PDB file of C-alpha atoms in Angstrom:
ATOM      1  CA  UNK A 171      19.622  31.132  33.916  1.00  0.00           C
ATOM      2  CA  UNK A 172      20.482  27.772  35.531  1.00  0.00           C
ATOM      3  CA  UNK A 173      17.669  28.497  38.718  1.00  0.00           C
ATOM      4  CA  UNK A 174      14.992  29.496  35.815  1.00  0.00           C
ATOM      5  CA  UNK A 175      16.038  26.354  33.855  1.00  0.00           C
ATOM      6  CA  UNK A 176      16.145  23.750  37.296  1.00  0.00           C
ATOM      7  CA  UNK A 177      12.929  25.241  38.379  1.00  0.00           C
ATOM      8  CA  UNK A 178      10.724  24.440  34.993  1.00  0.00           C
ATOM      9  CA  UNK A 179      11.890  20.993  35.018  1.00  0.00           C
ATOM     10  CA  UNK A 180      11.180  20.333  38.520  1.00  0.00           C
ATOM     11  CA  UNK A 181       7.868  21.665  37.908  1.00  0.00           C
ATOM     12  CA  UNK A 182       7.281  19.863  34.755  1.00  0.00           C
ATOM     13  CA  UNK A 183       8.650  16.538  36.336  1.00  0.00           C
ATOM     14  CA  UNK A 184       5.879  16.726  38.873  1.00  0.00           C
ATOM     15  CA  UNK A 185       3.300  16.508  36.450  1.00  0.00           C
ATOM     16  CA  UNK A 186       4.977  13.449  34.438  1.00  0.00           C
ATOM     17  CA  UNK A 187       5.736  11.374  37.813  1.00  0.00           C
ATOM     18  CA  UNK A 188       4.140   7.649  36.832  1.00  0.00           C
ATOM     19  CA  UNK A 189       5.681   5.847  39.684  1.00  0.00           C
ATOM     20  CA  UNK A 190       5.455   6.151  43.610  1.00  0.00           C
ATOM     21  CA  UNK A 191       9.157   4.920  44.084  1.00  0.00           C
ATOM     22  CA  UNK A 192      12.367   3.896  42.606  1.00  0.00           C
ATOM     23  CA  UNK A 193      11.844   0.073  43.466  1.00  0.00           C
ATOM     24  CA  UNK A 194       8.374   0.234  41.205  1.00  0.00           C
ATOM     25  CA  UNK A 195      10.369   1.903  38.375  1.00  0.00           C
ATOM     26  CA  UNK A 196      12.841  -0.931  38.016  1.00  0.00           C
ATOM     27  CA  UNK A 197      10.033  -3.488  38.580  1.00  0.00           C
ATOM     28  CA  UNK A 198       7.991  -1.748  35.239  1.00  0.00           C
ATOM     29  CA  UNK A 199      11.706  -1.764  33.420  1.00  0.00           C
ATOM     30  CA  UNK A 200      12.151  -5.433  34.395  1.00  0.00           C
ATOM     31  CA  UNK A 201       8.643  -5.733  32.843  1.00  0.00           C
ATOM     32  CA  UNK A 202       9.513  -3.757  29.258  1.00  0.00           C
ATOM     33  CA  UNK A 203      12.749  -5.788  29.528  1.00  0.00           C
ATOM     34  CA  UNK A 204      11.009  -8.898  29.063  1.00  0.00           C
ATOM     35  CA  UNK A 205       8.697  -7.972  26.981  1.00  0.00           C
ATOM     36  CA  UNK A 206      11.185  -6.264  24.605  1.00  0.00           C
ATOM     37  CA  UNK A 207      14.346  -8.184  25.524  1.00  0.00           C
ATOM     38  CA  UNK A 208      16.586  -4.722  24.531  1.00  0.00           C
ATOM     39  CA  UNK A 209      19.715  -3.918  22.302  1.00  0.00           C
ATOM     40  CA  UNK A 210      22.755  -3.279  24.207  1.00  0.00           C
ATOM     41  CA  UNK A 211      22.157   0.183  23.732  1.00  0.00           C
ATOM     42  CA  UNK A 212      18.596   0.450  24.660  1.00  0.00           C
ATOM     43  CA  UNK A 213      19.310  -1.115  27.963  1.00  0.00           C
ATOM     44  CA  UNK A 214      22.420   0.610  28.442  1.00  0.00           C
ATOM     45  CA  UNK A 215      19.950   4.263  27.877  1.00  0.00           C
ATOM     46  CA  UNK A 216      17.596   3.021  30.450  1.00  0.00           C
ATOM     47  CA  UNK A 217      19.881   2.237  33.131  1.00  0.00           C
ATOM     48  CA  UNK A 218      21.533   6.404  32.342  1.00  0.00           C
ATOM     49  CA  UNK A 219      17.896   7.487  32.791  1.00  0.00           C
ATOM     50  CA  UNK A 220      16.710   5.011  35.805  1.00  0.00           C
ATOM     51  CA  UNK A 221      20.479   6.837  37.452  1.00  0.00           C
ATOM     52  CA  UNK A 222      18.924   9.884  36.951  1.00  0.00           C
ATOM     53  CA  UNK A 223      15.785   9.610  37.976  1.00  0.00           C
ATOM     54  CA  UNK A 224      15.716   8.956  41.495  1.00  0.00           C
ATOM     55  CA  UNK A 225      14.168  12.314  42.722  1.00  0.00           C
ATOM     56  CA  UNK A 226      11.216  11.723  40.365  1.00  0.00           C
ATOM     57  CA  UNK A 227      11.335   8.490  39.842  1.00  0.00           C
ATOM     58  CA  UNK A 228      10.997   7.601  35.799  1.00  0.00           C
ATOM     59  CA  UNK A 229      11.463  11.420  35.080  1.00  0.00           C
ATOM     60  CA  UNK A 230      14.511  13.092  33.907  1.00  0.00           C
ATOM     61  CA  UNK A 231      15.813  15.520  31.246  1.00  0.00           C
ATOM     62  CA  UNK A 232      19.218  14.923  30.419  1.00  0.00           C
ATOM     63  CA  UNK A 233      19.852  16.054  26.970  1.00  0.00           C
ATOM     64  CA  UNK A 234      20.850  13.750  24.648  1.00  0.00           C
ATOM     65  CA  UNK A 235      24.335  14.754  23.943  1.00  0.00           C
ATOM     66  CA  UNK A 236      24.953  14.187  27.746  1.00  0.00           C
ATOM     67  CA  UNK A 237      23.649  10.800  27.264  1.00  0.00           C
ATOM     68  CA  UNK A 238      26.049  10.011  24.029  1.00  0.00           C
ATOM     69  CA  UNK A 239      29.058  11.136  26.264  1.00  0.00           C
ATOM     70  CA  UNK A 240      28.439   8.481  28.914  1.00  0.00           C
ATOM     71  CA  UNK A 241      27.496   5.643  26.266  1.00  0.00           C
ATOM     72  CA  UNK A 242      30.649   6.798  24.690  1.00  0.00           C
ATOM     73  CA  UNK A 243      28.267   6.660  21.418  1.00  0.00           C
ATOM     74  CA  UNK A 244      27.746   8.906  18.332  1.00  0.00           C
ATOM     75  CA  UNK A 245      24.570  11.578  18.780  1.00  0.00           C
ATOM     76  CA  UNK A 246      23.029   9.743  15.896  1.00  0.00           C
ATOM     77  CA  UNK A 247      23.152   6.486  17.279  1.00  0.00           C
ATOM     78  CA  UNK A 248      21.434   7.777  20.597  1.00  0.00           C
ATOM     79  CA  UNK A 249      18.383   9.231  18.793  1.00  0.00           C
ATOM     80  CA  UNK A 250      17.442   5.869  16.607  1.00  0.00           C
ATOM     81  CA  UNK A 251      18.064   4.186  19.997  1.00  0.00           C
ATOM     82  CA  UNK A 252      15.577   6.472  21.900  1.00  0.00           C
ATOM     83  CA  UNK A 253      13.032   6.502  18.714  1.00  0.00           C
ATOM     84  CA  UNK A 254      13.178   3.024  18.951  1.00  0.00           C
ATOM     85  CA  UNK A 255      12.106   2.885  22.665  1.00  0.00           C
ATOM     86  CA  UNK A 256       9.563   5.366  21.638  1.00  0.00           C
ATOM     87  CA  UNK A 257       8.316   3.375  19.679  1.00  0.00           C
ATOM     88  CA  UNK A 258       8.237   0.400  21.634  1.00  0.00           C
ATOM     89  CA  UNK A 259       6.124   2.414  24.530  1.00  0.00           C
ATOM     90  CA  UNK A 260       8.705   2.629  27.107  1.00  0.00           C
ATOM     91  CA  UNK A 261       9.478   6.330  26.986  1.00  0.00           C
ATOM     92  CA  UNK A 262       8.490   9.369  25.905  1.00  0.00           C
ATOM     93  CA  UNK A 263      10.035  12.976  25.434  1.00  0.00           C
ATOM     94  CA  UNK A 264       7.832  15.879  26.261  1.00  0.00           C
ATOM     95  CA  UNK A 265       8.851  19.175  25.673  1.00  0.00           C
ATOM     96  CA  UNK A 266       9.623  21.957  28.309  1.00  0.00           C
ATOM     97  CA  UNK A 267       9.454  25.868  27.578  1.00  0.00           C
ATOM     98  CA  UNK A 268      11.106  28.481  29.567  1.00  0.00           C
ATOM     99  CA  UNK A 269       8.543  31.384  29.962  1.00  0.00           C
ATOM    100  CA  UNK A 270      11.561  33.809  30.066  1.00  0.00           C
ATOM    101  CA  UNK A 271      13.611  34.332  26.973  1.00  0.00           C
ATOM    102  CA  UNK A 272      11.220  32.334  25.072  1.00  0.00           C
ATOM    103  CA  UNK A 273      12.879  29.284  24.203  1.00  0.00           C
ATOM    104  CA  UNK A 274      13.221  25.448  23.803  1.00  0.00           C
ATOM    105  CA  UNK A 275      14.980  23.775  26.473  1.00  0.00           C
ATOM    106  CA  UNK A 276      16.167  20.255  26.873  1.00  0.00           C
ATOM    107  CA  UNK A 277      12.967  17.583  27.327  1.00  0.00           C
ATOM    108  CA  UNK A 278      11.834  15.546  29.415  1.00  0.00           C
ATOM    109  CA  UNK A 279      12.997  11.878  29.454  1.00  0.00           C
ATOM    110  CA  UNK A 280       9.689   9.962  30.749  1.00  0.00           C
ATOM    111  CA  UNK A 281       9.841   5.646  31.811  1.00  0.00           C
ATOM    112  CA  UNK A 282       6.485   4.652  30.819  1.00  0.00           C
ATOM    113  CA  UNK A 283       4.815   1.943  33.255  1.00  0.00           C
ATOM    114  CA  UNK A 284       4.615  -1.517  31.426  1.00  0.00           C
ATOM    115  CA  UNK A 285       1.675  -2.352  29.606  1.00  0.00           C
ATOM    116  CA  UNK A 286       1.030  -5.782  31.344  1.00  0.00           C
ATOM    117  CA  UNK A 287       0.315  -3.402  34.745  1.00  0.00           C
ATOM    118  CA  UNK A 288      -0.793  -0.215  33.186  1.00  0.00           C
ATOM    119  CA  UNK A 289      -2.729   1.692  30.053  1.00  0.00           C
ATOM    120  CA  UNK A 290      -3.074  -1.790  28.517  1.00  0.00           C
ATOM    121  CA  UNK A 291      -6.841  -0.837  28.263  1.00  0.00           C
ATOM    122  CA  UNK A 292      -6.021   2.905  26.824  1.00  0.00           C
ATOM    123  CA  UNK A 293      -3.597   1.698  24.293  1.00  0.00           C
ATOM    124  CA  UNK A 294      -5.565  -1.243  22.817  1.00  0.00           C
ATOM    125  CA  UNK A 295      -7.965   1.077  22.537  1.00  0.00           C
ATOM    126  CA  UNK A 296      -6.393   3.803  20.294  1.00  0.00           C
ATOM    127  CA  UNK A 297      -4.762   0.501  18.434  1.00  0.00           C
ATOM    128  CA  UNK A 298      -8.633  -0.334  17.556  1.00  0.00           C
ATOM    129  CA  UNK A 299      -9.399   3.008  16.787  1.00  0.00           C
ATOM    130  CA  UNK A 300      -6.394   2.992  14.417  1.00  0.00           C
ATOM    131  CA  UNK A 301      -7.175   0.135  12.704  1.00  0.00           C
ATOM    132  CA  UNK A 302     -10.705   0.329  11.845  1.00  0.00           C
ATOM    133  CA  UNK A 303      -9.409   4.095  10.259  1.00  0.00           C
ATOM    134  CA  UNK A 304      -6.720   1.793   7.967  1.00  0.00           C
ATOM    135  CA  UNK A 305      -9.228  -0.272   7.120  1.00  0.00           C
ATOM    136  CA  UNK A 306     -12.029   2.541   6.392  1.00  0.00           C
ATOM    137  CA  UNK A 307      -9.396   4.162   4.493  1.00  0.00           C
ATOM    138  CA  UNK A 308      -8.764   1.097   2.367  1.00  0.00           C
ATOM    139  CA  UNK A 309     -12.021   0.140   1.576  1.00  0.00           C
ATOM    140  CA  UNK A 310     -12.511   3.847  -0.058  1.00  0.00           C
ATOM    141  CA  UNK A 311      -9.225   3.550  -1.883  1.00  0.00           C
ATOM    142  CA  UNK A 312     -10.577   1.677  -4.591  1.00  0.00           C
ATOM    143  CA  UNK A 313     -13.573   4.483  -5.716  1.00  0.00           C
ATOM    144  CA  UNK A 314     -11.017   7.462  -5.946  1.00  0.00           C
ATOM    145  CA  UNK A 315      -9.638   5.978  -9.287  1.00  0.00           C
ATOM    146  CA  UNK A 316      -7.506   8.416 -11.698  1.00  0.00           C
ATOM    147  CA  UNK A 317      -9.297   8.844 -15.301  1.00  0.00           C
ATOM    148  CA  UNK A 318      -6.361   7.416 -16.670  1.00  0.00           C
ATOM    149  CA  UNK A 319      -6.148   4.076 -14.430  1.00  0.00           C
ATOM    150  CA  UNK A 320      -9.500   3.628 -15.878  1.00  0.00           C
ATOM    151  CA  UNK A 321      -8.371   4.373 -19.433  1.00  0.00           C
ATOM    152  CA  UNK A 322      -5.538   1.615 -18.981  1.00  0.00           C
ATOM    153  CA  UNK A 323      -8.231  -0.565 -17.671  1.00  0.00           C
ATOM    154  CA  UNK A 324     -10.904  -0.663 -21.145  1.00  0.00           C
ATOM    155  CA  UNK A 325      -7.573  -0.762 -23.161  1.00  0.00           C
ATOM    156  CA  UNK A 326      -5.759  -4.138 -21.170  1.00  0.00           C
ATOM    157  CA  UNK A 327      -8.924  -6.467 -21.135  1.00  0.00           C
ATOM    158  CA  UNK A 328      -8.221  -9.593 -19.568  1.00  0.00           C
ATOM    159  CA  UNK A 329      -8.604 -11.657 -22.700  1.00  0.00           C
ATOM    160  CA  UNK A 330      -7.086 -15.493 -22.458  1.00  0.00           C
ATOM    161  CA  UNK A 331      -6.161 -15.318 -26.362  1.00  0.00           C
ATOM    162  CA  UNK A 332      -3.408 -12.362 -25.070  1.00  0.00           C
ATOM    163  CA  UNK A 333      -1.192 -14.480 -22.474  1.00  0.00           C
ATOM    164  CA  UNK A 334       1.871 -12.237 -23.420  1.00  0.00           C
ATOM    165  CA  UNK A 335       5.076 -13.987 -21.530  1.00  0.00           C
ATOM    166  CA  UNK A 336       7.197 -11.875 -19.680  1.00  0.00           C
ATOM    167  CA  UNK A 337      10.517 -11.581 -21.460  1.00  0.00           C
ATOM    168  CA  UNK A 338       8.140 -11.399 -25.042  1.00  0.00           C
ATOM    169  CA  UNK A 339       6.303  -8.741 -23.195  1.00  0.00           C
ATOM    170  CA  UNK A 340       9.826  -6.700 -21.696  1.00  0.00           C
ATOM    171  CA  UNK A 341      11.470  -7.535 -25.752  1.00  0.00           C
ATOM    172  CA  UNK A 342       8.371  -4.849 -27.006  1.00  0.00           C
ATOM    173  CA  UNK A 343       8.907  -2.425 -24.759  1.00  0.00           C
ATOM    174  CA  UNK A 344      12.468  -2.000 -25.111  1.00  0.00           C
ATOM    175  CA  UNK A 345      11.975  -1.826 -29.013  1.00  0.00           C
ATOM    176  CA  UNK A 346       8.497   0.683 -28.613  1.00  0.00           C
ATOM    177  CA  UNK A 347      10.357   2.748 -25.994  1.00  0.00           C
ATOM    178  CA  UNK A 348      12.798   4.127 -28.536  1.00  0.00           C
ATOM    179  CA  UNK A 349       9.833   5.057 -30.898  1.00  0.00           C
ATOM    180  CA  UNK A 350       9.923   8.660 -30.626  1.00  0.00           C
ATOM    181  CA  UNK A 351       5.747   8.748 -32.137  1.00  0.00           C
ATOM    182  CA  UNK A 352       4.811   7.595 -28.937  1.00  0.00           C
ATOM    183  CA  UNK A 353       6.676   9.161 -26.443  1.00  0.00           C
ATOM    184  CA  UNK A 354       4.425  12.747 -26.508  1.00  0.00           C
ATOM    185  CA  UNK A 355       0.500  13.435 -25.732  1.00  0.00           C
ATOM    186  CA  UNK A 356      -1.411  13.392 -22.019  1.00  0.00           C
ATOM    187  CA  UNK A 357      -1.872   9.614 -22.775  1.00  0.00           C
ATOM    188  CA  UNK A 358       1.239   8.629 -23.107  1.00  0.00           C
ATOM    189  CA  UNK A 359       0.884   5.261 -21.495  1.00  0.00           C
ATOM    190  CA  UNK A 360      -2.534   4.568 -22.747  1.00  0.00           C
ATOM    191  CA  UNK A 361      -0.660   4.928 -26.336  1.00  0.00           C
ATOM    192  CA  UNK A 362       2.291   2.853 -25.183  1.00  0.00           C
ATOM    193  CA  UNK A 363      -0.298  -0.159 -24.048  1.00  0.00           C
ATOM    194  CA  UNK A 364      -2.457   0.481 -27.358  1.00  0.00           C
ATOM    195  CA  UNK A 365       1.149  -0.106 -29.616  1.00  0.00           C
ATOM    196  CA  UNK A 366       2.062  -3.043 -27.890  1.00  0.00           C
ATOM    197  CA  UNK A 367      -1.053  -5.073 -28.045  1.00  0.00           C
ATOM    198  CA  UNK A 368      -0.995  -4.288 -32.179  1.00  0.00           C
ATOM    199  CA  UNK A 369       2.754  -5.329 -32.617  1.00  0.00           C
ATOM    200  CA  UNK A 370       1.805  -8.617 -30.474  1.00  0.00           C
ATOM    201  CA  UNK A 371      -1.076  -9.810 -32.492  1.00  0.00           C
ATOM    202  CA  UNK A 372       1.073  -8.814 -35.858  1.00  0.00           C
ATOM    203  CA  UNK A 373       3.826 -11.261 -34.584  1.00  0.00           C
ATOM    204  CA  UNK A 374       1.221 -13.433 -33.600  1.00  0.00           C
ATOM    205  CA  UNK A 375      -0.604 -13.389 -36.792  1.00  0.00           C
ATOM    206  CA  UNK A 376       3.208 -13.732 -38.773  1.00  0.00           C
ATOM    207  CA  UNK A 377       3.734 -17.226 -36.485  1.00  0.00           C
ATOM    208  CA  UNK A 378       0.233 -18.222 -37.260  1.00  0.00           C
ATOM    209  CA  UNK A 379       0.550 -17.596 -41.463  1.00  0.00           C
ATOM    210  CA  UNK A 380       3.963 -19.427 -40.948  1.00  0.00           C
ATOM    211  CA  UNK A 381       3.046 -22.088 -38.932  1.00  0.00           C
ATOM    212  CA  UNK A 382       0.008 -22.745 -41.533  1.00  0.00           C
ATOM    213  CA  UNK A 383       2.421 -22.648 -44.652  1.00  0.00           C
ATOM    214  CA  UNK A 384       5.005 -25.228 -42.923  1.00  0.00           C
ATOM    215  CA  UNK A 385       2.163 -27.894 -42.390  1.00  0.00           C
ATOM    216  CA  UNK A 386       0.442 -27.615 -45.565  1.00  0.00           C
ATOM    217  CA  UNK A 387       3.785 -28.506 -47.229  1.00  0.00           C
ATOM    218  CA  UNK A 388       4.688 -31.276 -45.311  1.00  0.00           C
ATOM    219  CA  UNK A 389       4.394 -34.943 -46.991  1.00  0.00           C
ATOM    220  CA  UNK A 390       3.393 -37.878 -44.593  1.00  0.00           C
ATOM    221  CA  UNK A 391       5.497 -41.410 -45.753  1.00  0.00           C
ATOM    222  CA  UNK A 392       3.511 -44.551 -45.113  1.00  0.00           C
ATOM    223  CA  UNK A 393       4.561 -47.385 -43.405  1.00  0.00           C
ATOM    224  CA  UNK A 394       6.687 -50.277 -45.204  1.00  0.00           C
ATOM    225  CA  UNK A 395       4.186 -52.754 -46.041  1.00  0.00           C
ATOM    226  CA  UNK A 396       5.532 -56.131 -45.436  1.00  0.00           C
ATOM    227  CA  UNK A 397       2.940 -57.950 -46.359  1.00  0.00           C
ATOM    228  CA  UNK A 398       2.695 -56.809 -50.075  1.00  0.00           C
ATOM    229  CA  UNK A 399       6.127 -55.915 -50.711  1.00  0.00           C
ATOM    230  CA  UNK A 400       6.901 -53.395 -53.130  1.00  0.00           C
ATOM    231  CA  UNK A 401       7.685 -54.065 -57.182  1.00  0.00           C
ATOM    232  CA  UNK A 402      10.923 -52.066 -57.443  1.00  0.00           C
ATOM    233  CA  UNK A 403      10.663 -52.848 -60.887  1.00  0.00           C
ATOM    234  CA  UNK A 404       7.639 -51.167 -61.215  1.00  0.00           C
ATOM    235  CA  UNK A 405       8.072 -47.105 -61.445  1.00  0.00           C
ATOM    236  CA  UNK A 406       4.971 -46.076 -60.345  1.00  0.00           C
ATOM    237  CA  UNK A 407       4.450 -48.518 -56.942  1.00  0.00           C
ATOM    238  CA  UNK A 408       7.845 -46.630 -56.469  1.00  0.00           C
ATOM    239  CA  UNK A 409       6.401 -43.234 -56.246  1.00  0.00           C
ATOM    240  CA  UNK A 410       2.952 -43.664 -55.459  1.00  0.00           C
ATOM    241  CA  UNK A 411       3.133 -42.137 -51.974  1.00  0.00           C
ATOM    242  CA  UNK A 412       4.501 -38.781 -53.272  1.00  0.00           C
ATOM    243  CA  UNK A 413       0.961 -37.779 -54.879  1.00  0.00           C
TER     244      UNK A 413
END
């Protein structure tokens, strides 16, 4: 088991070599180190793999309980830390079969050259390709609209006379959401949008009728005149400015 196991790896770890020696590995981690200035544990997971990857030099397959033991880590805290160098471009784990037995067996641990000596090119490339696909993507977001986003839309016009404030507008919805002749139908929220709009111009309309009552009985009191003094005496100069 151990010779079938030894012998994939070797063979796979030919095909993965990116480096000619050991000295241009740690040049290329020197690079990602300054490039990615590492965790403690990130550079403490390269310097385990560099160790063990002297006979192919950036190759090597230790598994990654192996790799917890020496850190003296937890398992989980290995795998975020290798994602995260994933991630970053300066590995990557490829998987090896065993043609006998027909099973997984640990993967291979590859150092990645740096991208300020190699694949720069490649892997601007693909990020070019990726982007214009985000951005194709969003510009055809907006067409597939739901029916009922487009419902809300002819209901909520954007009307200045409706500037509903934010607490007014959170007030109606707690008191609609317990109304229980709302809450059932396929257009549920189209209803919900419909009832508030109709209890806001009600209030609205109850301010307005109130507002209109409180100035048409208010009295304005002239000034003191000063010059033509008022004949106390008199009972009507007294109440004149009531009428």
């Amino acid at each position: 088991m151990t010779a079938i196991l030894s012998a994939v790896h070797h063979k796979a770890a030919k095909q993965h070599v990116a480096f000619a020696s050991v000295k241009e590995m740690d040049h290329h981690l020197m690079l990602h180190h300054q490039t990615h200035r590492f965790t403690a544990n990130e550079y403490l997971i390269l310097r385990i793999l560099s160790q063990h990857s002297l006979t192919y030099p950036g190759v090597s397959w230790l598994k990654l309980q192996t790799i917890a033991e020496k850190m003296h880590k937890s398992i989980r805290t290995v795998r975020r830390t290798v994602a995260a160098l994933e991630k970053y471009y300066v590995i990557k784990r490829v998987p090896v079969m065993k043609k006998t037995n027909g099973g997984n067996t640990s993967n291979l641990l590859v150092i990645l050259p740096a991208e300020s000596a190699h694949g720069s090119g490649d892997r601007a490339q693909m990020s070019g390709r990726t982007n214009t696909t985000s951005r194709a993507e969003t510009e055809t977001l907006p067409k597939k609209r739901s029916s009922e986003s487009v419902s809300l839309e002819k209901n909520i016009k954007q009307d200045n006379k409706r500037n509903i404030s934010e607490q007014h507008f959170r007030t109606l919805i707690k008191l609609k959401w317990k109304d229980q002749t709302i809450r059932c139908g396929s257009a549920y929220m189209e209803k919900v949008v419909h009832t508030l709009l109709a209890e806001y111009e009600k209030r609205e309309a109850a301010k307005r009728r109130l507002q209109k009552r409180r100035q048409s009985t208010k009295k304005t009191i002239p000034a003191y005149d000063w010059l033509n003094e008022i004949n106390a005496a008199d009972i009507t100069e007294r109440t004149t400015w009531l009428n």
